[in-house]
Coordinates of C-alpha atoms in Angstrom, one line a residue:
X1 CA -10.2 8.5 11.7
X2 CA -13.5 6.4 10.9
X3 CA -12.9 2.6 11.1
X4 CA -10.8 0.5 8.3
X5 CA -12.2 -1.7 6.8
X6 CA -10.1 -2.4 3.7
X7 CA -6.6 -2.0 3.3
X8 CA -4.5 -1.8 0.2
X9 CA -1.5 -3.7 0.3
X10 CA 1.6 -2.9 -2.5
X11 CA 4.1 -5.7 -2.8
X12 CA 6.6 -8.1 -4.8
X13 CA 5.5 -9.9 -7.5
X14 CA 8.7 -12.0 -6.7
X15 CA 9.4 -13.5 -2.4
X16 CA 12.5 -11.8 -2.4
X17 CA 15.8 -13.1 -1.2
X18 CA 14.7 -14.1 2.5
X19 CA 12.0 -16.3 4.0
X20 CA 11.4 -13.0 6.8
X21 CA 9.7 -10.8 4.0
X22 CA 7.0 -14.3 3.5
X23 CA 6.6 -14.9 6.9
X24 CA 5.6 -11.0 7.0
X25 CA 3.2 -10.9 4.2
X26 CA 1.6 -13.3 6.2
X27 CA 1.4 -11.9 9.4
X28 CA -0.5 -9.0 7.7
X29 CA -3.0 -11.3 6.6
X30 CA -3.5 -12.8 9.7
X31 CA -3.8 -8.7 11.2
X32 CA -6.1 -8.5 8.4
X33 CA -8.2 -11.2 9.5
X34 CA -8.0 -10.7 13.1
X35 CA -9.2 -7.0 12.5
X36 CA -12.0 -7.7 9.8
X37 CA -10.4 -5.9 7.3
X38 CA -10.7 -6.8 3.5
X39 CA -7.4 -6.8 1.4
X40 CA -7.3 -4.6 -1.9
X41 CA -3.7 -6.0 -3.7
X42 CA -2.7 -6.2 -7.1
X43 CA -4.4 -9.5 -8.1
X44 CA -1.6 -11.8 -9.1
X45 CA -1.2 -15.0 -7.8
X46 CA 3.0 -14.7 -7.6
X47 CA 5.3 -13.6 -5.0
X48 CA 4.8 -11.8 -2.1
X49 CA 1.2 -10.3 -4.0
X50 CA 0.3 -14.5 -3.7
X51 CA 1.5 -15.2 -0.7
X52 CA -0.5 -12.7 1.3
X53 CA -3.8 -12.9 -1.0
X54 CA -3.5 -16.7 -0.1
X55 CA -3.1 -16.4 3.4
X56 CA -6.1 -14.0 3.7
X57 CA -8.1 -16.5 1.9
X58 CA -7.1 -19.6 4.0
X59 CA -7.8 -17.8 7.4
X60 CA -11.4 -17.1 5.8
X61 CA -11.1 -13.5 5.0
X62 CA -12.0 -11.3 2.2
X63 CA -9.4 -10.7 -0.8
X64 CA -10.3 -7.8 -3.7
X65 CA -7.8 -8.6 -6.7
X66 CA -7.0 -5.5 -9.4
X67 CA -5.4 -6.7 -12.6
X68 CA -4.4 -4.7 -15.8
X69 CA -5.8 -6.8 -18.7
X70 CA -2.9 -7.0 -20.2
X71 CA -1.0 -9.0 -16.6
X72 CA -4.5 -11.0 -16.5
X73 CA -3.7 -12.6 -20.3
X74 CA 0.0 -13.2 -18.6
X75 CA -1.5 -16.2 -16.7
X76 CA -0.1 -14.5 -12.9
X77 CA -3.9 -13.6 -12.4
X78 CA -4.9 -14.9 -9.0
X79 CA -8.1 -17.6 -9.5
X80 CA -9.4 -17.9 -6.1
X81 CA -10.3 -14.2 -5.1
X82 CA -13.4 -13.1 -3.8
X83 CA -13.8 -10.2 -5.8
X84 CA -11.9 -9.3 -9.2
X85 CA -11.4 -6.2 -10.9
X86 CA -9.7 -6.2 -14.6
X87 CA -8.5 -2.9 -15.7
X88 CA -7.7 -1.5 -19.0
X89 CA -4.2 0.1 -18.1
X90 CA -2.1 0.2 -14.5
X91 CA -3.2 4.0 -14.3
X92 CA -7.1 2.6 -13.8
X93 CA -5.5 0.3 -12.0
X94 CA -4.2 2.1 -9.5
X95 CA -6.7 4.4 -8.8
X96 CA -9.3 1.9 -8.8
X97 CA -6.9 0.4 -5.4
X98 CA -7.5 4.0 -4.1
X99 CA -10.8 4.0 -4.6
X100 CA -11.4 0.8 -3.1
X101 CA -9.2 0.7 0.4
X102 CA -9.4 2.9 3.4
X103 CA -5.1 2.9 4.0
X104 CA -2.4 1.6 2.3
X105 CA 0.9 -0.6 3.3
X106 CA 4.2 -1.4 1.2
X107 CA 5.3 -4.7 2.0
X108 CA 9.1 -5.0 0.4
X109 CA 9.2 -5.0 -3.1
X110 CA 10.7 -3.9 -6.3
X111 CA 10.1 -0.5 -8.5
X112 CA 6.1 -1.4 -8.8
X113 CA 6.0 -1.5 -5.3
X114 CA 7.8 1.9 -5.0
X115 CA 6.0 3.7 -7.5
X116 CA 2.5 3.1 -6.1
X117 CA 4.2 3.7 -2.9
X118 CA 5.1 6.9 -4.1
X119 CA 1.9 7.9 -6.1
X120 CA -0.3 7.4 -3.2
X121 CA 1.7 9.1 -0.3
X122 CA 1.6 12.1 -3.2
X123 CA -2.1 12.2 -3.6
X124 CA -2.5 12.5 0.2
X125 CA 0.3 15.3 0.1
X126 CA -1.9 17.1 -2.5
X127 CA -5.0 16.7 -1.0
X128 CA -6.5 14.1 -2.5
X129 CA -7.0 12.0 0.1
X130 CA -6.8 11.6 3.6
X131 CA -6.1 8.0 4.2
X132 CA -3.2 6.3 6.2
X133 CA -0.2 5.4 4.0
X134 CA 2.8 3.2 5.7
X135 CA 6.0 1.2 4.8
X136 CA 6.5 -2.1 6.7
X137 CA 10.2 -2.6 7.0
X138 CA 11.0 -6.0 7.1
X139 CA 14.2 -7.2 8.3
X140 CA 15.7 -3.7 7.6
X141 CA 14.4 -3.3 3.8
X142 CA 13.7 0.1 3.7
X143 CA 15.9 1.8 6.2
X144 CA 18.2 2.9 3.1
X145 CA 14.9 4.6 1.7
X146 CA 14.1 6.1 5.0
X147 CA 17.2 7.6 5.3
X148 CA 17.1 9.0 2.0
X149 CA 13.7 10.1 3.0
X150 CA 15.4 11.7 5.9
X151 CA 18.0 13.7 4.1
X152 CA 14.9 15.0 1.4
X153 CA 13.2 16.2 4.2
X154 CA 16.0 17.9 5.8
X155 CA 17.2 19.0 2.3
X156 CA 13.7 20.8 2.3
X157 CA 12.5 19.0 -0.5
X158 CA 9.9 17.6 1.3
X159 CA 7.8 19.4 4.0
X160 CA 7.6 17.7 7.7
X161 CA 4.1 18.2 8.1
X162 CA 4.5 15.5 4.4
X163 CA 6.9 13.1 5.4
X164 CA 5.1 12.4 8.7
X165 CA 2.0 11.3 6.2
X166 CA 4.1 8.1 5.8
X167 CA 4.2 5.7 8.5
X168 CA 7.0 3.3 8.7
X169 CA 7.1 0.7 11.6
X170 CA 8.8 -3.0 11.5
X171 CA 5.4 -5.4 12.6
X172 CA 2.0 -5.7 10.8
X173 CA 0.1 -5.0 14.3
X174 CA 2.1 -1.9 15.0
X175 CA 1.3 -0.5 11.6
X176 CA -2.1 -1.2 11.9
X177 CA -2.5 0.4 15.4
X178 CA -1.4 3.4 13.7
X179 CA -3.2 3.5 11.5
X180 CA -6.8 3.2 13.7
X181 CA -5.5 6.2 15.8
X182 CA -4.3 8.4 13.0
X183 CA -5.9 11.5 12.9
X184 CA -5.2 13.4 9.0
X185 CA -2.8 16.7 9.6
X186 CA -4.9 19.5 7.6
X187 CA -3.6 19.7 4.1
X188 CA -4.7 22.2 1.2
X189 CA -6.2 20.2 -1.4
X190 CA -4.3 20.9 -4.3
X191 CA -6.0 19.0 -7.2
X192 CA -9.7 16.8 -7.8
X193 CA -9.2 13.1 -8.6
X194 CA -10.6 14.7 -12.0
X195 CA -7.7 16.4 -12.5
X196 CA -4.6 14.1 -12.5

């Protein structure tokens, strides 16, 4: 695996019900920071999405905001980034987050969350990409969604070799160490970026 140096992060645009999910978004911006690694995140300046972009930037690191132009005219777009990218729909937004990071980590969040979740842990099944993809399970948030996972797998829905291409650990710095050993399983390349 060459060396991270920017990591996508997929969150809440709310904080959630408990304090534990803030106090993790900001332990991964603190790994972040401690590791030299820019964040790629969604751009908004709300929930989870603010809290870690904020954290980042008060510990002196680098924060990469993408926003749909039609969030950025909702007044949630984040004003203190470093960099900013406005897109013209949340497909170019998503695939310009691909483009940008070198792995990817859900913090909780809500059906947003999950669906980028989902897209990109796809892409590298197909091919597309061979970048780490992992959950960070807070307080317990996805263990219902990893044993569903479970039960897909061993429904034979979902391939082994494919479900391992999702990472899922409870601390930031566990994740993280992961992610700097992973080595990318061969998988057949199924479609170009062109194509989807």
């Amino acid at each position: 695996m060459s060396a991270i140096t920017s990591l996508c992060v997929y969150c809440g645009s709310s904080s959630g019900r408990l304090p534990v999910y803030t106090e993790a978004a900001l332990q991964l911006a603190a790994s972040l920071v401690s590791r030299n690694i820019r964040l790629v995140y969604g751009g908004a300046s709300i929930g989870l999405m603010g809290s870690v972009a904020d954290e980042v930037l008060r510990l002196g690191g680098t924060v990469v905001g993408v926003i749909p132009k039609a969030l950025a005219h909702k007044e949630v777009i984040h004003a203190n980034l470093t960099e900013l990218h406005i897109t013209q729909s949340m497909h170019e937004r998503k695939l310009k987050m691909a483009q940008l990071a070198d792995a990817f980590i859900a913090l909780p969040g809500g059906i947003g969350t999950l669906e980028e979740l989902f897209e990109i842990w796809t892409w590298a099944q197909l091919g597309m990409h061979s970048k780490p993809c992992g959950l960070l399970n807070v307080a317990g948030y996805y263990d219902g969604l990893n044993t569903f996972l479970e039960h897909v797998m061993a429904e034979q829905f979902v391939k082994a070799q494919h479900h391992a291409l999702l990472m899922v650990e409870e601390h930031a710095d566990v994740l993280l160490e992961r992610f700097m050993r992973y080595q990318p399983p061969a998988v057949r390349r199924w479609v170009d970026e062109a194509e989807i």
